[in-house]
Each structure stands twice: as C-alpha cells, then as structure tokens.
GROMACS .gro file of N, CA, C and O in nm:
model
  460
    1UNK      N    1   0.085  -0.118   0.000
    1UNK     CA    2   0.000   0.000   0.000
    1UNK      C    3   0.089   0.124   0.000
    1UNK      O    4   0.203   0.122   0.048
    2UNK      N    5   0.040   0.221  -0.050
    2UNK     CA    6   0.166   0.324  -0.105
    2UNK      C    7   0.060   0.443  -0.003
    2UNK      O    8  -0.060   0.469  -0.001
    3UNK      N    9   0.182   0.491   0.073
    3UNK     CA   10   0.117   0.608   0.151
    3UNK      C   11   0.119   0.736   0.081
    3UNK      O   12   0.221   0.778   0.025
    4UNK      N   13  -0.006   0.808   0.083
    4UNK     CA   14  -0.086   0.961   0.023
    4UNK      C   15   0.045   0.976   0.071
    4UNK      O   16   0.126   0.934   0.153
    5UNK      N   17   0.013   1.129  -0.104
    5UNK     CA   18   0.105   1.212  -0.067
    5UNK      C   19   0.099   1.309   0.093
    5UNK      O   20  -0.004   1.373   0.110
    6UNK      N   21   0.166   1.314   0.159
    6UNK     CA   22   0.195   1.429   0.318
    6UNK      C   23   0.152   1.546   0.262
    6UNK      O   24   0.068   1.603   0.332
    7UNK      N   25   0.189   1.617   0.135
    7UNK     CA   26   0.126   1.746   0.144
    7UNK      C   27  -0.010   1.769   0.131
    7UNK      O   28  -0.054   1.884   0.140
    8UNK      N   29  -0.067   1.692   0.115
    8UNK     CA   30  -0.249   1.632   0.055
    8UNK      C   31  -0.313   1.693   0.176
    8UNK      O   32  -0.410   1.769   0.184
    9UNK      N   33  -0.216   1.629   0.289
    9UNK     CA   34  -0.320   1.645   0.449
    9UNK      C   35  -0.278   1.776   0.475
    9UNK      O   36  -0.359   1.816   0.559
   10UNK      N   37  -0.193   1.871   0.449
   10UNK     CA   38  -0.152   1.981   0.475
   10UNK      C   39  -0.264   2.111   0.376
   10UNK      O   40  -0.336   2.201   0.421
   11UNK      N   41  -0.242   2.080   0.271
   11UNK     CA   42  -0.326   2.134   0.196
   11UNK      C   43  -0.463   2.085   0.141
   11UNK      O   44  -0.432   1.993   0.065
   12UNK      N   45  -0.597   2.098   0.139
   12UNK     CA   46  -0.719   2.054   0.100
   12UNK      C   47  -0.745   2.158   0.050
   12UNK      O   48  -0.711   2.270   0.090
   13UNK      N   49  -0.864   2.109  -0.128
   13UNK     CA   50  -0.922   2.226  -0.205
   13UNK      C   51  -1.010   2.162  -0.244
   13UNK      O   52  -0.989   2.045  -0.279
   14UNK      N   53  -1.131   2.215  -0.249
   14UNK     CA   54  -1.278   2.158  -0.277
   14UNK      C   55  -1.312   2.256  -0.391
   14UNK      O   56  -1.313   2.375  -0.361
   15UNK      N   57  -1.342   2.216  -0.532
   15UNK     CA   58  -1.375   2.311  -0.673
   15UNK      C   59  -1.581   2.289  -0.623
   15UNK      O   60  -1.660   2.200  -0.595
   16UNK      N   61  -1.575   2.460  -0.642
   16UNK     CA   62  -1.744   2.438  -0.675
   16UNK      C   63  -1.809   2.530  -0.782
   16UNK      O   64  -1.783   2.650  -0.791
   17UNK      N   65  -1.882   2.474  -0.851
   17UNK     CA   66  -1.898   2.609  -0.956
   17UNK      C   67  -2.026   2.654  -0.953
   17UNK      O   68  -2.100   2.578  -0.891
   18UNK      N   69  -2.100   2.792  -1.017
   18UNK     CA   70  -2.196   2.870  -0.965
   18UNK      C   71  -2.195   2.936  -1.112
   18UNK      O   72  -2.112   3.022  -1.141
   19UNK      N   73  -2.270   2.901  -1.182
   19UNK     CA   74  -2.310   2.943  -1.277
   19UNK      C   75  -2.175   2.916  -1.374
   19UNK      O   76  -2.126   2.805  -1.396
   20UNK      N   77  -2.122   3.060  -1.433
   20UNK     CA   78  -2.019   3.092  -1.529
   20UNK      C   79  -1.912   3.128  -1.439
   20UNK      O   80  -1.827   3.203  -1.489
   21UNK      N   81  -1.892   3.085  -1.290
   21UNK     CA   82  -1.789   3.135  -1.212
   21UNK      C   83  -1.771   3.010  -1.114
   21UNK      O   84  -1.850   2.923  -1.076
   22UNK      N   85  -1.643   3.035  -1.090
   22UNK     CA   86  -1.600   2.845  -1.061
   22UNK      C   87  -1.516   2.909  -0.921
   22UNK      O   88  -1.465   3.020  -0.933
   23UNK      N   89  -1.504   2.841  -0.798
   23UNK     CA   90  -1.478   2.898  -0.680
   23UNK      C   91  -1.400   2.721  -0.594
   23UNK      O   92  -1.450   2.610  -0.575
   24UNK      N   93  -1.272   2.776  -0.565
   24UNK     CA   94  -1.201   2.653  -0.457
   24UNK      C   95  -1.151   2.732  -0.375
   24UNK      O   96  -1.082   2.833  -0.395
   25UNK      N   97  -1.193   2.678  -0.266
   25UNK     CA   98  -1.156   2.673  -0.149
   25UNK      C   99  -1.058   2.611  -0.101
   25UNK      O  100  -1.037   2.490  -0.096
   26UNK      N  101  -1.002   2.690  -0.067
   26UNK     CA  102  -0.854   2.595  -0.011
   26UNK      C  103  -0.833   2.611   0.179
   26UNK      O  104  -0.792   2.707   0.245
   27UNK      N  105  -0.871   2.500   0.214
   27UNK     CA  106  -0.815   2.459   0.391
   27UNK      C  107  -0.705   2.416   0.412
   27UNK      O  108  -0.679   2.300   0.381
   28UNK      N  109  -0.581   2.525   0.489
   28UNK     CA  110  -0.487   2.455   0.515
   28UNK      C  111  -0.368   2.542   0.508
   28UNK      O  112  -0.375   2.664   0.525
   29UNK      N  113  -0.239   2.464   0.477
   29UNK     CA  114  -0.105   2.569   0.405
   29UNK      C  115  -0.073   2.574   0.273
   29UNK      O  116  -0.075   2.471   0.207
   30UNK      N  117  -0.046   2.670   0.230
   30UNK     CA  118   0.001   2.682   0.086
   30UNK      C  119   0.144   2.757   0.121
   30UNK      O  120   0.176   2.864   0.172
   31UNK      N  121   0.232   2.607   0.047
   31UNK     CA  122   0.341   2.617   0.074
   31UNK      C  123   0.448   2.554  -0.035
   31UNK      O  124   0.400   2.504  -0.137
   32UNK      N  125   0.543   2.554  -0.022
   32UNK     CA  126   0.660   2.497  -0.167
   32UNK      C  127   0.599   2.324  -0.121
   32UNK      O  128   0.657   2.251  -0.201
   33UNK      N  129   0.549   2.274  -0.069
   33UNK     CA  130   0.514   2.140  -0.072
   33UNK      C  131   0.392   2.162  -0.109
   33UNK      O  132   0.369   2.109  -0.218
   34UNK      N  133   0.264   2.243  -0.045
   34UNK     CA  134   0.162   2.189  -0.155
   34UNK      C  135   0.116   2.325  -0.249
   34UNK      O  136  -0.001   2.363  -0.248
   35UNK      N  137   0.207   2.384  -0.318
   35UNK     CA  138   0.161   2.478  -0.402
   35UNK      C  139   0.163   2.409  -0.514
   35UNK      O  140   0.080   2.457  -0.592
   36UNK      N  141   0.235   2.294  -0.570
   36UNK     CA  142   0.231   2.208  -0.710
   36UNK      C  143   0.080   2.161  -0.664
   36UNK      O  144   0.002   2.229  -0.730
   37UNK      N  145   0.029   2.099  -0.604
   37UNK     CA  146  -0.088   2.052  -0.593
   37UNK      C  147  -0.220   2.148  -0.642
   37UNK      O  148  -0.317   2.129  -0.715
   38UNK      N  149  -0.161   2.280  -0.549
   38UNK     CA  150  -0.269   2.384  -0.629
   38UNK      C  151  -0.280   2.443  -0.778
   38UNK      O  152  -0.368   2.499  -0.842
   39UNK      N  153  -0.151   2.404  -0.803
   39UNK     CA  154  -0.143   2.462  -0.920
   39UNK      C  155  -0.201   2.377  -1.050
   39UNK      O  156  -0.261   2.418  -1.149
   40UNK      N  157  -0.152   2.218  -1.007
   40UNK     CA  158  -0.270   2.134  -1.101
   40UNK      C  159  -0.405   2.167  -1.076
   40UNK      O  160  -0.470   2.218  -1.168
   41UNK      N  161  -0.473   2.139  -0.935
   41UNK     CA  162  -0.595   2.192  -0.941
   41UNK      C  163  -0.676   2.343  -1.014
   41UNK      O  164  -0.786   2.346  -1.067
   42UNK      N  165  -0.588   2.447  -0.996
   42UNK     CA  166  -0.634   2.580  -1.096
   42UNK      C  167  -0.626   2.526  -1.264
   42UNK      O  168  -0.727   2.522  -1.334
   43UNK      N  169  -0.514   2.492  -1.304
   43UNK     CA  170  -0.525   2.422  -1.444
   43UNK      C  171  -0.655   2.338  -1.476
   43UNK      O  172  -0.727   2.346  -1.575
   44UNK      N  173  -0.664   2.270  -1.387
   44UNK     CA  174  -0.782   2.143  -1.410
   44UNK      C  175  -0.913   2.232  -1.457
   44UNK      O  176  -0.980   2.230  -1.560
   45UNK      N  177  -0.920   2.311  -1.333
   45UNK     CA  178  -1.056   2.360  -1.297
   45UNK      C  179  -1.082   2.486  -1.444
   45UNK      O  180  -1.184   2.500  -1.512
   46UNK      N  181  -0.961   2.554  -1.454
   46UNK     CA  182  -0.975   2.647  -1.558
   46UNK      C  183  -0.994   2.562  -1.699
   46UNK      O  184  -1.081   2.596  -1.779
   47UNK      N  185  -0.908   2.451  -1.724
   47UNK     CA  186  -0.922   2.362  -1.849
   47UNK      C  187  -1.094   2.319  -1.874
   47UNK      O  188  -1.148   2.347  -1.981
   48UNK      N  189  -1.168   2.251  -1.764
   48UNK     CA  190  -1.240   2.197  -1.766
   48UNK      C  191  -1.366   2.276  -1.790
   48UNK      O  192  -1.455   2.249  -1.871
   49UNK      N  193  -1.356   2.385  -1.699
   49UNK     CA  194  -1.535   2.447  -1.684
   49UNK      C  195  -1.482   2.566  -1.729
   49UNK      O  196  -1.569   2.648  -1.699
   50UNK      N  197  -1.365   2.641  -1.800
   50UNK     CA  198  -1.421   2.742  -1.852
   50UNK      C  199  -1.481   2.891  -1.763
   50UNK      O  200  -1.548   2.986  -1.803
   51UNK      N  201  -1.443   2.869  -1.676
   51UNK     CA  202  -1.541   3.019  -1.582
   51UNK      C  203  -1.492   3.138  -1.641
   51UNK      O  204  -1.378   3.146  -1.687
   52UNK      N  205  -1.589   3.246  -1.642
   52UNK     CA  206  -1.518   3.371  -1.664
   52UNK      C  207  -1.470   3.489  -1.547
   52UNK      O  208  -1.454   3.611  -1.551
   53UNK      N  209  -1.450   3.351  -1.412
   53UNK     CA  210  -1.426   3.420  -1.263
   53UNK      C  211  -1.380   3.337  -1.175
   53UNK      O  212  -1.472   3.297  -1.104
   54UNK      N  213  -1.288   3.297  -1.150
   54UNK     CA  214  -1.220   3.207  -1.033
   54UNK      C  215  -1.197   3.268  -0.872
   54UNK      O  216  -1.119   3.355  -0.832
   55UNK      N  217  -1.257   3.220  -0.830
   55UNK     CA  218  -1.252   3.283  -0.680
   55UNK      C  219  -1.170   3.170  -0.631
   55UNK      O  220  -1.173   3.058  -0.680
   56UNK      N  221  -1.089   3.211  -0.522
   56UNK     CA  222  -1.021   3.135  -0.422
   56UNK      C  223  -1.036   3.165  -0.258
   56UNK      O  224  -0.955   3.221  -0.184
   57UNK      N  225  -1.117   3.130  -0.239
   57UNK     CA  226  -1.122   3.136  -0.109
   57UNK      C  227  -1.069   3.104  -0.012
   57UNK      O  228  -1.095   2.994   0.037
   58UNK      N  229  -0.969   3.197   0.053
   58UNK     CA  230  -0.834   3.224   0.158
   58UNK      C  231  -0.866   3.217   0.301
   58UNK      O  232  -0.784   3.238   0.391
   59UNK      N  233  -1.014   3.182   0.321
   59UNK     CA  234  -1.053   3.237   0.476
   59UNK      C  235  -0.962   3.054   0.583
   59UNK      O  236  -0.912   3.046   0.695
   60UNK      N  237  -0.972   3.004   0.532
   60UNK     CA  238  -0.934   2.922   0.570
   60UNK      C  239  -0.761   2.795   0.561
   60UNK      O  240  -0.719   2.681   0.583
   61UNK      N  241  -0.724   2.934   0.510
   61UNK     CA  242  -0.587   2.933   0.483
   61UNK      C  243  -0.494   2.971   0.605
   61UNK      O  244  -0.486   3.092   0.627
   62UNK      N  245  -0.414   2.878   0.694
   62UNK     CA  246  -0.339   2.936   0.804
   62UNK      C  247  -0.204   2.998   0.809
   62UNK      O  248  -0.153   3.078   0.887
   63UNK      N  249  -0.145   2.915   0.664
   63UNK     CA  250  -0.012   2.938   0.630
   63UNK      C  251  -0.005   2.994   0.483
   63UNK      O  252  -0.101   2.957   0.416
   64UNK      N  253   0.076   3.066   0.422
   64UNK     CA  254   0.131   3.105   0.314
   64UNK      C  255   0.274   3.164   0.328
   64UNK      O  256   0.305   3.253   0.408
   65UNK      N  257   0.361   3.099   0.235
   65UNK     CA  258   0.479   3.108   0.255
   65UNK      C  259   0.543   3.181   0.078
   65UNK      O  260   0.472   3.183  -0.022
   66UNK      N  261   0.652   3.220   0.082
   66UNK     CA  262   0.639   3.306  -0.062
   66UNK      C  263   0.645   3.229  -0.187
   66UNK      O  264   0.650   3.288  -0.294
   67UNK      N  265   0.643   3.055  -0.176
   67UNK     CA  266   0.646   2.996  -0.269
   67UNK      C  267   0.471   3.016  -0.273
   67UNK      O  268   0.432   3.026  -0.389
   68UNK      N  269   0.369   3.023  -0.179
   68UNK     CA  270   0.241   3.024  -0.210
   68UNK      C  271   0.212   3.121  -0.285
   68UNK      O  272   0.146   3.110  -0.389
   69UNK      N  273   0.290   3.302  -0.211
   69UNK     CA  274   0.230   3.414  -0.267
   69UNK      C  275   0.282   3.389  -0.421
   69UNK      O  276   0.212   3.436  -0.511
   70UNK      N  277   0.403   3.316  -0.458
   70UNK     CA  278   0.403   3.284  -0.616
   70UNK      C  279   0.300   3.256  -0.677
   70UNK      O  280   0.233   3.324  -0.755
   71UNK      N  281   0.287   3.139  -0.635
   71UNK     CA  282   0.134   3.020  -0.688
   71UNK      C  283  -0.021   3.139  -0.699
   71UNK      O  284  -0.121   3.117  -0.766
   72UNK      N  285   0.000   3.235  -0.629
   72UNK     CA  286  -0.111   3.315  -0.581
   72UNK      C  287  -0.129   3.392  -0.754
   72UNK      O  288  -0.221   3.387  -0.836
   73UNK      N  289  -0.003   3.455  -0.756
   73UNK     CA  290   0.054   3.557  -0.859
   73UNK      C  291   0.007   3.478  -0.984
   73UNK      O  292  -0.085   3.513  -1.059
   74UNK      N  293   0.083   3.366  -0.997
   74UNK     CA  294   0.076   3.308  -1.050
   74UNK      C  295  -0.117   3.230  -1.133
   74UNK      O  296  -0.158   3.199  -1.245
   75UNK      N  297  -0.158   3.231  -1.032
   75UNK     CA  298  -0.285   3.178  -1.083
   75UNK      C  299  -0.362   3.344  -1.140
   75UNK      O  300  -0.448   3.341  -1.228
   76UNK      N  301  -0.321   3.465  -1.082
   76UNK     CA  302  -0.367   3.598  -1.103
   76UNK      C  303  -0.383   3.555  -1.297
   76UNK      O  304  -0.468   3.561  -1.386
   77UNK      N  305  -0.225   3.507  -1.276
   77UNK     CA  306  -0.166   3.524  -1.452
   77UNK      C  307  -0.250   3.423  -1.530
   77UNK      O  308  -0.300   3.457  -1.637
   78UNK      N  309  -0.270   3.287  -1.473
   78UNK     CA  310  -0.312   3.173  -1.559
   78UNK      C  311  -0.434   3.200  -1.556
   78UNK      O  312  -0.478   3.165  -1.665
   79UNK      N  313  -0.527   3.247  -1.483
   79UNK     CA  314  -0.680   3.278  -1.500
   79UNK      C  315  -0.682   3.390  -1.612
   79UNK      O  316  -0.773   3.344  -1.681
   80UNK      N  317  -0.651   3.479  -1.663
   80UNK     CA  318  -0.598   3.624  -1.737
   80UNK      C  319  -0.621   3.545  -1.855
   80UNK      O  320  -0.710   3.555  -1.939
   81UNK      N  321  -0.531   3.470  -1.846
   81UNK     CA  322  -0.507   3.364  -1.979
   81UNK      C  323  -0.561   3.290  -2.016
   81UNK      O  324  -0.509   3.223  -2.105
   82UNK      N  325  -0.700   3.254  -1.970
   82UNK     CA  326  -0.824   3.123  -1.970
   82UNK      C  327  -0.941   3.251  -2.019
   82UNK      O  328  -1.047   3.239  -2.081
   83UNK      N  329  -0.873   3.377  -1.963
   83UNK     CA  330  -1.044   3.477  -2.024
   83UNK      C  331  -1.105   3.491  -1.917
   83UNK      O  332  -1.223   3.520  -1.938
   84UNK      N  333  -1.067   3.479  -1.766
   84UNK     CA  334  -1.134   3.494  -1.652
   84UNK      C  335  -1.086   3.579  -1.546
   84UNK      O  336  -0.973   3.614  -1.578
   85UNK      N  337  -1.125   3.640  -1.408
   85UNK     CA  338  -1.109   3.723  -1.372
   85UNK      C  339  -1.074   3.645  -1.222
   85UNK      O  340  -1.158   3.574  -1.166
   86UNK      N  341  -0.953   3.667  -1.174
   86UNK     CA  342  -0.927   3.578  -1.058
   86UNK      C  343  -0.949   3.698  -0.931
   86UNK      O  344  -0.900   3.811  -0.933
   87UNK      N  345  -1.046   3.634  -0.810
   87UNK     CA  346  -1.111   3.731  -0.709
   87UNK      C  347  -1.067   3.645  -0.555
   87UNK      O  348  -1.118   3.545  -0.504
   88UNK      N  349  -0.993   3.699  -0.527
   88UNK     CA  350  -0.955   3.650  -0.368
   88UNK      C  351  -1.058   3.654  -0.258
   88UNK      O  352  -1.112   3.753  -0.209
   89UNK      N  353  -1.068   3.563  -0.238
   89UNK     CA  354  -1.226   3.565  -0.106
   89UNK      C  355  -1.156   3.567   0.037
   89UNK      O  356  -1.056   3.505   0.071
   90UNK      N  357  -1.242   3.664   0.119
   90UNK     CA  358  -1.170   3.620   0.247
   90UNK      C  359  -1.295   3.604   0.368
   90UNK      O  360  -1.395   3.534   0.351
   91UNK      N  361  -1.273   3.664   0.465
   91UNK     CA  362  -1.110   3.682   0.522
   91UNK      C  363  -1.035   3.636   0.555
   91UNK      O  364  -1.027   3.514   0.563
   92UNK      N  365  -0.915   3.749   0.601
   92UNK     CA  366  -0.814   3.676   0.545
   92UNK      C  367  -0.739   3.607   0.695
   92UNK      O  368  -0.753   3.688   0.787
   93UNK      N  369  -0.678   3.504   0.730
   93UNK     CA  370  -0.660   3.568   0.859
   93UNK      C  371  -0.502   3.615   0.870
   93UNK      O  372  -0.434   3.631   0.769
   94UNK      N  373  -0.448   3.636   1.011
   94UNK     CA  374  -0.365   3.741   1.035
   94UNK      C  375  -0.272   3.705   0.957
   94UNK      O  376  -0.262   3.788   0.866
   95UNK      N  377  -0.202   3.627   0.947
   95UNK     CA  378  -0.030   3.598   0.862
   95UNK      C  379  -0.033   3.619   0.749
   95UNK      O  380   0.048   3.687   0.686
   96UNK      N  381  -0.153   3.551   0.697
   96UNK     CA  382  -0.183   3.565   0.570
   96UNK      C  383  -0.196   3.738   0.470
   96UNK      O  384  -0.153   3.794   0.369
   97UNK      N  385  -0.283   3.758   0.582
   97UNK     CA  386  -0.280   3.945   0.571
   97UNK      C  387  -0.186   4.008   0.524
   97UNK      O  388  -0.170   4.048   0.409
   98UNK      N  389  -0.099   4.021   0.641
   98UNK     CA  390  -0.011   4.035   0.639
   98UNK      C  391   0.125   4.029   0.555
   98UNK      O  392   0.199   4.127   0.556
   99UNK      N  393   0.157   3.916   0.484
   99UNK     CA  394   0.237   3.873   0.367
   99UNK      C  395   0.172   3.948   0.280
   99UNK      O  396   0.244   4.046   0.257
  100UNK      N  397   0.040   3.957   0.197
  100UNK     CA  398   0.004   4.004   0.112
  100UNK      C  399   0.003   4.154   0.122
  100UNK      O  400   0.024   4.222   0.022
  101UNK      N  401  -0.019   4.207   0.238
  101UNK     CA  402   0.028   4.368   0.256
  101UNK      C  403   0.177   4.404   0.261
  101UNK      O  404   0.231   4.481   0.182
  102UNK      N  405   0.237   4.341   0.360
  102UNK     CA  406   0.385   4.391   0.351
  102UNK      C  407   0.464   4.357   0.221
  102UNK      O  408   0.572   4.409   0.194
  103UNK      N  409   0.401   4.265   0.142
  103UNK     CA  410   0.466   4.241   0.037
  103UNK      C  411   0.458   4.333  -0.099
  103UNK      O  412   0.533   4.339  -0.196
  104UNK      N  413   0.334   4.405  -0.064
  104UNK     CA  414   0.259   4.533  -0.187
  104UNK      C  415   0.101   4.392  -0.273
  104UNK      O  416   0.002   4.431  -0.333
  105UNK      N  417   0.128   4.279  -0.252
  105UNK     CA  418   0.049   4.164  -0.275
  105UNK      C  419  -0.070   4.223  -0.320
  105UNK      O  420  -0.123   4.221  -0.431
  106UNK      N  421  -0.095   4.264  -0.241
  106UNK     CA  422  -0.285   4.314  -0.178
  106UNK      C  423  -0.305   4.378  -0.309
  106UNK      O  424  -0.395   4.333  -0.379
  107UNK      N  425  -0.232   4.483  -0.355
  107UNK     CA  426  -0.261   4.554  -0.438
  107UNK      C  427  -0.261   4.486  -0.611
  107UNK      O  428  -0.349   4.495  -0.696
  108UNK      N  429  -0.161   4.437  -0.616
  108UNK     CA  430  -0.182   4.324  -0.733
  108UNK      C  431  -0.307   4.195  -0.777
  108UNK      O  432  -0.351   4.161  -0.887
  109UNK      N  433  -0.332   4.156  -0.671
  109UNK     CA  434  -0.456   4.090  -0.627
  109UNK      C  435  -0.589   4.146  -0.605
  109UNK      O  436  -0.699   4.094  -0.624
  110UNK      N  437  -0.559   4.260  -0.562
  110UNK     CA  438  -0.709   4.357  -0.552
  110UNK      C  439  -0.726   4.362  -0.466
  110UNK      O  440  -0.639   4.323  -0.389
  111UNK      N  441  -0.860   4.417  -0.412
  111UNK     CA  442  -0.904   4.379  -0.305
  111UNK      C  443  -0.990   4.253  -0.235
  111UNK      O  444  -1.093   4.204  -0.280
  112UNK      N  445  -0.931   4.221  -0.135
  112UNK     CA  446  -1.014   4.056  -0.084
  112UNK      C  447  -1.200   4.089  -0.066
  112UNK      O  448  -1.259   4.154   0.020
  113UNK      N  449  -1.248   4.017  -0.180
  113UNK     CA  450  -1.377   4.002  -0.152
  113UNK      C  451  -1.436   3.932  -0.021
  113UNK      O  452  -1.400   3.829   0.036
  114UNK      N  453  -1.538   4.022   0.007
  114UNK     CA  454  -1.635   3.912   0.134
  114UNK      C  455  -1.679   3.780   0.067
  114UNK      O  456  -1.751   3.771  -0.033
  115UNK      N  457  -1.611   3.656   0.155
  115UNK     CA  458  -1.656   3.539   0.140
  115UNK      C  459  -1.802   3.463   0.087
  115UNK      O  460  -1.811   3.340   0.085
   0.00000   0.00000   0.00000
C-alpha cells in the first residue's frame, strides 16, 4: 500500500462552480510542498469548466509562505489567460494578511472580496 502524498493532508481544495464562475476553497497551508498541488488543481478547474471568474477562497488558509504568494501571482496570470477574472475571497486571517500587505500583494490581487 503506497502512503498519500503528506502534502495532501496539509493542503485541502474543494472546486465548486456557480453558474459561469467556478470557486475553490482551499483549507490549510500553501506552501513549496503543496503549491504544485494547487497549481494542477487551478489548471484542471480552468481547463475543464471554462469560468469567466475564479474565486479562491483564503478564509481558511493558516499558512502562506512566498512559494504560495508565487502560486497566488501566479494563478492571477493563468486565470488572465483562460479569459477569466481571478477574485480573492476572504477573510483573510492574520499571517496571511499580512504577507500580502507587507509584500505590496494586496494591491496586485485587488481587493479581498467578502466570502
């Protein structure tokens, strides 16, 4: 029996979609161990359904580390490129905040929508 990947239990993302706008939630850390994980999942979800709005919902995010705020940036770019409009849901909580403000983040990302 081959043991799950470790970053699996660290990071969880549930895709739900709502009309023409497709929304995952992510529970957990986003980190250089599970930011490859997220990053297949945004591909999948953008390949598959097409939204013209990807929300990610951060409220339940404890960790982000700057390989995440990449992955973050990063999905800003790959949604752009699918024809959709990527919208950060929050709130946010403190660390998380935080990185994305002291970093200038916030402003590249927009502003965090109410959940």
């Amino acid at each position: 029996m081959t043991n799950p990947d470790p970053s699996a239990r660290r990071l969880r993302t549930r895709v739900n979609l709502h009309g023409d706008r497709a929304a995952i939630r992510l529970t957990g850390e986003v980190d250089l161990g599970t930011a490859p994980g997220l990053r297949r999942t945004i591909c999948a979800c953008l390949g598959r359904h097409h939204p013209c709005a990807l929300d990610l919902h951060l409220a339940e995010v404890s960790f982000c580390d700057c390989t995440g705020l990449n992955t973050l940036l990063w999905a800003r770019l790959k949604a752009a490129d699918a024809g959709a409009a990527l919208v950060v849901r929050g709130p946010l909580q403190r660390g998380v905040a935080r990185l994305l403000s002291v970093t200038g983040t916030d402003t590249v990302l927009g502003p965090v929508a109410a959940a």
